[in-house]
Coordinates of C-alpha atoms in Angstrom, one line a residue:
M1 CA -20.2 13.5 -1.8
E2 CA -18.2 16.0 0.2
T3 CA -15.6 15.3 2.8
R4 CA -15.8 16.2 6.4
N5 CA -13.1 16.2 9.0
L6 CA -13.7 14.0 12.1
I7 CA -12.1 15.6 15.1
G8 CA -12.9 14.5 18.7
G9 CA -15.9 12.6 17.5
E10 CA -17.4 15.6 15.8
Y11 CA -17.8 16.2 12.0
T12 CA -16.8 19.6 10.6
T13 CA -16.4 21.0 7.1
P14 CA -13.1 22.9 6.8
T15 CA -12.9 26.1 4.9
A16 CA -9.3 26.4 3.6
G17 CA -10.3 25.6 0.1
E18 CA -11.8 22.8 -1.9
V19 CA -10.9 20.5 -4.7
R20 CA -13.4 18.9 -7.1
I21 CA -12.6 15.2 -7.8
M22 CA -13.4 14.1 -11.3
N23 CA -13.9 10.4 -12.2
P24 CA -10.6 9.3 -14.0
S25 CA -12.8 6.9 -16.1
N26 CA -14.8 9.9 -17.3
I27 CA -13.2 13.2 -16.6
E28 CA -16.5 15.0 -17.3
E29 CA -18.1 13.4 -14.3
E30 CA -17.7 14.9 -10.8
V31 CA -17.4 12.3 -8.0
G32 CA -17.3 14.8 -5.1
V33 CA -15.6 17.7 -3.4
I34 CA -12.9 17.5 -0.8
H35 CA -12.6 20.4 1.7
L36 CA -9.1 21.4 2.7
S37 CA -8.1 21.8 6.3
T38 CA -6.1 24.5 8.2
I39 CA -3.1 23.9 10.4
D40 CA -5.2 24.8 13.4
E41 CA -7.5 21.9 12.6
V42 CA -4.6 19.5 12.4
L43 CA -3.5 20.7 15.9
Q44 CA -7.0 20.3 17.2
A45 CA -7.1 16.7 15.9
G46 CA -3.8 15.9 17.6
E47 CA -5.1 17.3 20.9
A48 CA -8.3 15.3 20.6
A49 CA -6.3 12.1 20.0
R50 CA -4.2 12.9 23.1
R51 CA -7.3 13.5 25.3
A52 CA -8.8 10.2 24.1
L53 CA -5.7 8.1 24.7
P54 CA -6.0 7.3 28.5
K55 CA -9.6 5.9 28.1
W56 CA -8.8 3.8 24.9
A57 CA -5.4 2.6 26.2
G58 CA -7.0 1.7 29.5
M59 CA -9.6 -0.6 28.0
T60 CA -9.0 -4.3 27.9
G61 CA -7.7 -5.8 24.6
A62 CA -10.9 -7.8 24.4
A63 CA -13.0 -4.7 24.6
R64 CA -11.0 -3.0 21.9
G65 CA -11.3 -6.1 19.8
E66 CA -15.1 -6.0 20.1
V67 CA -15.0 -2.5 18.5
L68 CA -12.9 -3.8 15.7
Y69 CA -15.3 -6.6 15.1
R70 CA -18.1 -4.1 14.8
M71 CA -16.0 -2.0 12.4
A72 CA -15.6 -5.1 10.2
Q73 CA -19.3 -5.9 10.3
L74 CA -20.3 -2.4 9.2
L75 CA -17.6 -2.3 6.5
E76 CA -19.0 -5.6 5.2
A77 CA -22.5 -4.1 5.1
S78 CA -21.2 -1.1 3.1
A79 CA -18.8 -3.0 0.9
D80 CA -20.5 -2.4 -2.5
E81 CA -21.0 1.3 -1.8
I82 CA -17.4 1.8 -0.7
A83 CA -16.0 -0.2 -3.6
T84 CA -18.0 1.8 -6.1
L85 CA -17.0 5.1 -4.5
A86 CA -13.3 4.2 -4.4
S87 CA -13.3 2.9 -8.0
S88 CA -15.0 6.1 -9.2
E89 CA -12.5 8.3 -7.2
M90 CA -9.2 6.7 -8.3
G91 CA -10.0 4.3 -11.2
K92 CA -9.3 0.8 -9.9
P93 CA -11.7 -1.7 -11.5
V94 CA -14.6 -2.3 -9.2
T95 CA -14.1 -6.1 -9.2
E96 CA -10.6 -5.6 -7.9
M97 CA -11.8 -2.9 -5.5
R98 CA -14.4 -5.3 -4.0
G99 CA -11.5 -7.6 -3.3
E100 CA -9.6 -4.8 -1.6
V101 CA -12.6 -4.0 0.7
T102 CA -12.8 -7.7 1.6
R103 CA -9.1 -7.6 2.5
G104 CA -9.9 -4.7 4.8
I105 CA -12.7 -6.7 6.5
H106 CA -10.3 -9.6 7.0
L107 CA -7.6 -7.3 8.5
L108 CA -10.1 -5.8 11.0
R109 CA -11.1 -9.3 12.1
Y110 CA -7.5 -10.5 12.2
Y111 CA -6.4 -7.7 14.5
A112 CA -9.6 -7.9 16.6
A113 CA -8.6 -11.4 17.6
E114 CA -5.3 -10.1 18.9
G115 CA -7.3 -8.5 21.8
V116 CA -7.3 -11.8 23.6
R117 CA -3.9 -13.1 22.7
A118 CA -0.6 -12.9 24.7
I119 CA 1.0 -9.5 24.9
G120 CA 4.3 -10.5 26.6
D121 CA 6.5 -13.2 28.0
V122 CA 7.6 -14.5 31.4
I123 CA 11.4 -14.2 31.6
P124 CA 13.4 -16.2 34.1
A125 CA 15.1 -14.1 36.8
S126 CA 18.5 -14.8 38.2
A127 CA 17.3 -14.3 41.8
T128 CA 14.8 -16.4 43.6
Q129 CA 11.3 -15.1 44.5
V130 CA 11.4 -12.6 41.5
L131 CA 8.7 -12.6 38.8
Q132 CA 10.0 -11.0 35.7
Y133 CA 8.0 -10.5 32.6
S134 CA 7.6 -8.3 29.5
K135 CA 4.4 -6.8 28.2
R136 CA 3.5 -4.8 25.1
V137 CA 2.0 -1.3 25.8
P138 CA 0.7 1.4 23.5
L139 CA 2.9 4.0 21.9
G140 CA 0.3 6.8 22.3
V141 CA -0.9 9.0 19.4
V142 CA 0.1 7.8 16.0
G143 CA 0.0 9.8 12.7
L144 CA -1.1 7.9 9.6
I145 CA -0.3 9.2 6.2
T146 CA -1.9 7.0 3.5
P147 CA -1.7 6.8 -0.3
W148 CA -4.4 6.8 -3.0
N149 CA -3.6 3.5 -4.8
F150 CA -5.1 1.3 -2.1
P151 CA -7.6 3.7 -0.6
V152 CA -9.3 1.0 1.7
A153 CA -6.7 -1.7 2.4
I154 CA -3.7 0.4 3.3
P155 CA -5.5 2.7 5.8
I156 CA -7.0 -0.4 7.5
W157 CA -3.7 -2.3 7.7
K158 CA -2.4 0.7 9.7
I159 CA -5.6 1.6 11.6
A160 CA -6.5 -1.9 12.8
P161 CA -3.1 -2.8 14.5
A162 CA -2.7 0.7 15.8
L163 CA -6.1 0.5 17.5
I164 CA -5.8 -3.0 19.0
C165 CA -2.5 -2.0 20.5
G166 CA -4.3 0.8 22.4
N167 CA -3.2 3.8 20.4
T168 CA -5.3 6.8 19.2
I169 CA -5.0 8.0 15.6
L170 CA -4.6 11.2 13.5
W171 CA -5.2 10.2 9.9
K172 CA -4.2 12.2 6.8
P173 CA -5.2 10.5 3.6
A174 CA -4.0 11.3 0.1
E175 CA -6.1 14.0 -1.7
V176 CA -7.3 11.6 -4.4
A177 CA -8.4 9.1 -1.8
S178 CA -10.1 11.5 0.6
L179 CA -13.7 10.8 -0.4
T180 CA -13.2 7.1 0.4
A181 CA -11.4 8.0 3.6
A182 CA -14.2 10.2 4.7
R183 CA -16.8 7.5 4.2
L184 CA -14.6 4.9 5.9
A185 CA -14.2 7.2 8.9
E186 CA -18.0 7.5 9.1
V187 CA -18.4 3.7 9.1
F188 CA -15.8 3.2 11.7
Q189 CA -17.2 5.9 14.0
D190 CA -20.6 4.3 13.7
A191 CA -19.0 1.1 15.1
G192 CA -18.7 2.7 18.5
L193 CA -15.2 4.2 18.6
P194 CA -15.0 6.6 21.5
A195 CA -14.7 10.2 20.6
G196 CA -11.2 11.2 19.6
V197 CA -9.8 7.7 19.1
L198 CA -9.9 8.1 15.3
N199 CA -9.4 11.6 13.9
L200 CA -9.5 12.3 10.1
V201 CA -8.1 15.6 8.7
V202 CA -8.2 16.1 4.9
G203 CA -5.8 18.4 3.1
K204 CA -2.7 18.8 1.1
G205 CA 0.5 17.1 2.2
R206 CA 2.6 20.3 2.1
D207 CA 0.2 21.9 4.6
V208 CA -1.7 19.3 6.7
G209 CA 0.9 16.5 6.4
E210 CA 3.8 18.9 7.3
A211 CA 1.9 20.4 10.2
M212 CA 1.3 16.9 11.5
L213 CA 4.9 15.9 11.2
Q214 CA 6.4 19.1 12.6
Q215 CA 3.9 20.4 15.2
V216 CA 1.5 17.7 16.5
E217 CA 2.6 15.9 19.7
L218 CA 3.0 12.4 18.1
D219 CA 4.5 9.2 19.3
A220 CA 4.8 7.5 16.0
V221 CA 4.2 8.0 12.2
S222 CA 3.4 5.4 9.6
F223 CA 3.7 6.6 6.0
T224 CA 3.1 5.0 2.6
G225 CA 4.0 7.0 -0.5
S226 CA 6.9 8.2 -2.6
T227 CA 10.5 7.6 -1.7
A228 CA 11.3 11.3 -1.7
T229 CA 8.5 12.1 0.7
G230 CA 9.2 9.0 2.8
R231 CA 12.8 10.0 3.3
H232 CA 11.6 13.5 4.4
V233 CA 9.2 11.9 6.9
A234 CA 12.0 9.7 8.3
G235 CA 14.3 12.7 8.7
V236 CA 11.7 14.8 10.6
C237 CA 10.7 11.9 12.8
A238 CA 14.3 11.1 13.6
T239 CA 15.0 14.7 14.6
R240 CA 12.0 14.6 16.9
N241 CA 12.8 11.1 18.2
I242 CA 9.4 9.9 17.0
K243 CA 9.1 6.2 16.0
Y244 CA 8.5 6.0 12.2
Q245 CA 7.7 3.6 9.5
T246 CA 8.0 4.4 5.8
E247 CA 6.8 2.2 2.9
M248 CA 8.0 3.7 -0.3
G249 CA 8.9 2.7 -3.8
G250 CA 9.6 -0.5 -5.8
K251 CA 11.1 -1.6 -9.1
N252 CA 10.1 -5.2 -8.9
A253 CA 11.5 -7.9 -11.1
A254 CA 9.9 -11.2 -12.3
V255 CA 12.6 -13.6 -13.5
V256 CA 11.6 -16.2 -16.1
L257 CA 13.9 -19.2 -16.4
K258 CA 14.2 -21.6 -19.3
D259 CA 12.2 -24.3 -17.6
A260 CA 9.3 -22.0 -16.5
D261 CA 5.7 -23.2 -17.1
L262 CA 4.5 -20.4 -19.4
A263 CA 0.9 -21.3 -18.7
V264 CA 1.5 -20.2 -15.1
T265 CA 4.1 -17.5 -15.8
V266 CA 2.4 -15.3 -18.4
P267 CA -0.9 -14.7 -16.5
A268 CA 1.0 -14.0 -13.3
I269 CA 3.3 -11.5 -15.0
L270 CA 0.4 -9.8 -16.7
S271 CA -1.5 -9.5 -13.5
G272 CA 1.5 -8.3 -11.6
A273 CA 2.3 -5.6 -14.2
F274 CA -1.2 -4.4 -15.2
R275 CA -3.8 -5.0 -12.4
S276 CA -4.6 -1.6 -10.9
A277 CA -3.0 -0.1 -14.0
G278 CA 0.4 -0.9 -12.5
Q279 CA -0.2 1.5 -9.6
K280 CA 1.1 -0.8 -6.9
C281 CA 4.5 -0.5 -5.2
T282 CA 4.7 -4.3 -5.7
A283 CA 3.8 -4.2 -9.4
T284 CA 6.0 -6.1 -11.9
S285 CA 8.1 -3.5 -13.7
R286 CA 11.1 -5.5 -14.9
I287 CA 10.7 -8.9 -16.7
I288 CA 14.1 -10.7 -16.8
V289 CA 14.0 -13.7 -19.2
E290 CA 16.6 -16.4 -19.8
D291 CA 17.8 -16.3 -23.4
A292 CA 16.8 -20.0 -24.1
V293 CA 13.1 -19.2 -23.6
Y294 CA 13.0 -15.5 -24.6
D295 CA 11.4 -15.8 -28.0
E296 CA 8.8 -18.3 -26.9
F297 CA 8.0 -16.2 -23.8
V298 CA 7.5 -13.0 -25.9
D299 CA 5.1 -14.8 -28.2
A300 CA 3.1 -16.1 -25.2
L301 CA 3.2 -12.6 -23.7
R302 CA 1.9 -11.0 -26.9
Q303 CA -0.9 -13.5 -27.0
G304 CA -1.8 -13.0 -23.3
L305 CA -1.7 -9.2 -23.6
S306 CA -4.3 -9.4 -26.4
T307 CA -6.8 -10.5 -23.7
V308 CA -6.1 -7.7 -21.3
K309 CA -9.0 -5.2 -21.4
L310 CA -8.5 -1.6 -20.6
G311 CA -11.8 0.0 -19.7
H312 CA -14.1 2.0 -17.4
A313 CA -13.5 1.2 -13.7
L314 CA -17.1 0.3 -13.1
D315 CA -17.2 -2.2 -16.0
P316 CA -16.8 -5.6 -14.4
A317 CA -15.0 -6.9 -17.6
S318 CA -12.2 -4.4 -17.2
Y319 CA -8.8 -5.9 -16.5
L320 CA -7.4 -2.5 -15.7
G321 CA -8.9 1.0 -15.6
P322 CA -7.4 4.4 -16.0
V323 CA -4.6 5.8 -13.9
A324 CA -5.8 7.8 -10.9
S325 CA -5.4 11.5 -11.8
Q326 CA -4.2 14.0 -14.4
A327 CA -0.8 14.3 -12.6
Q328 CA -0.4 10.5 -12.7
Y329 CA -1.4 10.4 -16.3
E330 CA 1.2 13.0 -17.3
T331 CA 3.9 11.2 -15.4
V332 CA 3.1 7.8 -16.9
C333 CA 2.8 9.2 -20.4
S334 CA 6.3 10.6 -20.1
Y335 CA 7.6 7.1 -19.7
V336 CA 5.4 5.8 -22.6
K337 CA 7.1 8.5 -24.7
L338 CA 10.5 7.3 -23.6
A339 CA 9.6 3.7 -24.6
H340 CA 8.4 4.8 -28.0
D341 CA 11.6 6.9 -28.5
D342 CA 14.2 4.4 -27.2
A343 CA 12.8 0.8 -27.2
E344 CA 13.5 -1.7 -29.9
M345 CA 10.2 -3.5 -29.5
L346 CA 6.8 -2.6 -28.0
L347 CA 3.9 -4.8 -27.1
A348 CA 0.8 -2.8 -26.5
G349 CA -2.7 -3.7 -25.3
E350 CA -5.9 -2.8 -27.1
T351 CA -9.1 -1.1 -25.9
D352 CA -12.5 -0.1 -27.2
V353 CA -12.9 2.7 -24.7
D354 CA -12.7 6.3 -25.8
E355 CA -9.2 7.0 -24.5
A356 CA -9.8 10.8 -24.5
S357 CA -12.7 10.4 -22.1
G358 CA -10.5 9.5 -19.1
Y359 CA -6.9 9.0 -17.9
Y360 CA -6.4 5.9 -19.9
V361 CA -3.0 4.4 -20.6
R362 CA -2.7 1.3 -22.7
P363 CA -0.7 -1.5 -21.1
L364 CA 2.8 -1.5 -22.6
I365 CA 5.8 -3.8 -22.6
A366 CA 9.1 -2.5 -24.0
S367 CA 12.4 -4.2 -24.7
G368 CA 15.9 -3.3 -26.0
V369 CA 17.0 -0.6 -23.5
G370 CA 20.1 -0.8 -21.4
V371 CA 20.2 -1.6 -17.7
D372 CA 20.8 2.1 -16.8
H373 CA 17.8 3.4 -18.8
P374 CA 15.0 5.2 -16.8
L375 CA 12.6 2.5 -17.8
I376 CA 14.7 0.0 -16.0
Q377 CA 15.8 2.1 -13.0
E378 CA 12.9 4.5 -12.2
E379 CA 9.6 3.6 -10.6
I380 CA 6.9 4.3 -13.2
F381 CA 3.8 3.5 -11.2
G382 CA 1.8 2.8 -14.3
P383 CA 1.0 0.0 -16.8
V384 CA 4.5 -0.1 -18.3
A385 CA 6.9 -3.0 -18.0
T386 CA 10.3 -3.6 -19.6
L387 CA 11.9 -6.8 -20.8
L388 CA 15.6 -7.8 -20.1
R389 CA 17.5 -10.8 -21.3
S390 CA 19.8 -12.9 -19.1
R391 CA 22.2 -15.6 -20.0
D392 CA 21.5 -17.7 -17.0
L393 CA 20.3 -17.7 -13.4
D394 CA 23.4 -15.9 -12.1
E395 CA 22.9 -13.0 -14.4
A396 CA 19.2 -12.9 -13.8
I397 CA 19.7 -12.6 -10.0
A398 CA 22.4 -9.9 -10.6
L399 CA 19.9 -7.9 -12.8
C400 CA 17.1 -8.4 -10.3
N401 CA 19.3 -6.8 -7.6
Q402 CA 20.6 -4.0 -9.7
T403 CA 18.2 -1.4 -8.3
I404 CA 18.0 1.0 -5.3
Y405 CA 14.7 -0.7 -4.4
G406 CA 14.1 -4.0 -2.8
L407 CA 10.4 -4.6 -2.2
S408 CA 9.3 -7.7 -4.1
A409 CA 10.6 -10.2 -6.6
S410 CA 9.5 -13.4 -8.3
V411 CA 11.1 -16.3 -10.1
F412 CA 9.3 -18.7 -12.4
T413 CA 10.9 -22.2 -12.7
R414 CA 10.2 -25.9 -12.3
D415 CA 13.5 -26.4 -10.6
V416 CA 13.2 -26.2 -6.8
R417 CA 16.9 -25.7 -6.4
C418 CA 16.8 -22.5 -8.6
G419 CA 13.7 -21.3 -6.8
L420 CA 15.3 -21.7 -3.3
R421 CA 18.5 -20.1 -4.5
F422 CA 16.5 -17.1 -5.8
L423 CA 14.7 -16.8 -2.4
D424 CA 18.0 -16.6 -0.7
E425 CA 19.8 -14.2 -3.0
A426 CA 17.2 -11.8 -4.3
Q427 CA 17.6 -8.6 -2.4
A428 CA 13.9 -8.0 -1.7
G429 CA 11.7 -8.1 1.4
M430 CA 9.1 -10.3 -0.3
V431 CA 10.3 -13.1 -2.6
R432 CA 8.1 -15.6 -4.4
V433 CA 8.4 -18.7 -6.6
N434 CA 5.8 -19.1 -9.5
L435 CA 3.7 -16.3 -8.1
E436 CA 3.3 -12.7 -9.2
T437 CA 5.3 -9.9 -7.5
A438 CA 2.2 -8.1 -6.4
G439 CA 0.1 -9.5 -3.6
V440 CA 1.0 -10.6 -0.1
E441 CA -1.6 -12.0 2.3
Y442 CA -2.8 -9.9 5.1
Q443 CA -1.5 -12.2 7.8
A444 CA 2.0 -12.0 6.4
P445 CA 4.6 -9.3 7.0
F446 CA 4.7 -6.6 4.2
G447 CA 7.8 -4.5 3.5
G448 CA 11.1 -4.3 1.7
M449 CA 14.8 -3.7 1.7
K450 CA 17.0 -0.9 0.5
L451 CA 15.0 2.3 -0.3
S452 CA 11.7 0.5 -0.3
S453 CA 11.1 0.5 3.5
S454 CA 12.5 1.8 6.7
H455 CA 13.4 -1.5 8.4
T456 CA 10.0 -2.4 9.8
R457 CA 7.1 -4.4 8.5
E458 CA 3.3 -3.9 8.1
Q459 CA 0.6 -6.5 8.4
G460 CA 0.7 -9.8 10.3
Q461 CA 2.3 -10.0 13.7
A462 CA 5.0 -7.6 12.6
A463 CA 2.6 -4.7 12.7
L464 CA 2.0 -5.2 16.4
D465 CA 5.7 -4.7 17.0
F466 CA 5.6 -1.3 15.3
Y467 CA 2.5 0.0 17.1
S468 CA 3.6 -1.0 20.6
Q469 CA 6.6 -0.7 22.9
L470 CA 7.9 -3.3 25.3
K471 CA 7.9 -2.7 29.1
T472 CA 9.9 -5.1 31.3
C473 CA 8.5 -5.7 34.7
A474 CA 9.9 -7.4 37.8
V475 CA 8.4 -8.1 41.2
Y476 CA 10.2 -9.3 44.3
Y477 CA 7.7 -11.3 46.4
G478 CA 10.0 -12.6 49.1

């Protein structure tokens, strides 16, 4: 497969260079070629989105919703094809990727239904014979910058609410996810989107992404990616007075109290830490365990880890696959080396796959490093988690909050009082009891505190707040 840009309803193949994408499960296998765009093509896409805005924004919500329903229908018909392509491109096990595609279908249907729901409120006026009300109206042209770790779900949870609110889109996907993005754009265009409503431009962030931020006439930007890049995006948007949303890093903690049900706890922690090879901003990276249950928990964790299979992404039996790229492999391996050099204890998973054939990193749990160690403080974005001891709930909450991030956190306990206290005191945007840190349902707000997010939320009703603006209207009819 090869990528094509989608600009103003027309497909073109850019000529600013190309990158061959190799399968991270088998680095000898070429999955496809992505063609890189020029700055001129970014500007053309922005102009196409601006031209398409009046017609799309002027349609009724119900009419826009019908288009989203067709997008969901065509995505469902292509689900296996897209899941296989995405797994081959970035290494997430295909069973997990099928679930991600299903999430995308549900997101499209969820936001399609918003086309016939209320978009404002009637507000009492102080004077008689005055009708005063608010209504939600489109922002305009929105720029979407999406990551590689959820190549289907994250683009859709930005695209769907942006569209139902009446906006047009300029979409720049991550390089490693560009093949999947190109195929999704084709599916969505086939659903009957008017020309220019959705525009896809493939390229490098330093060229295409920067041109989008600095030069395109945008009304909003939604970004998911690294904290450093997210802060840059926020700075540029603030300077231009463009509405922005940045979803960035996480260093998520799972707290295990002495009364935890380990039959529930261990599978949830293993899933949170190692599904998607730990390449989730919500992945469990720190495991904080109360002293009274520490040894028993480690034994159960060791036994559970023995069942976690590292394998080829297209093998349905694989619990986790390779990391997504050579650059990601090198980064994660640097933390694995740190663990081997500094940790007192290591628990590692097993595999029968030829590790040299792809970007495979065995799941690893380390312990015995201090709270200021990079394994505890830095986002790894790979299948590496670290154990910490706590004397009691007070210390566990303090350790949980000892990070610059605040995306998600979990506590495992049978005591409802401890669970509710944790929900109140954990400094994270998504907090859970007896559930893994990774995974929030599509109808619920997604986002964090501190350096994890920029004070807005994705998904659910919260996304409608970001992709629209309020207009207050008053009519004197006396």
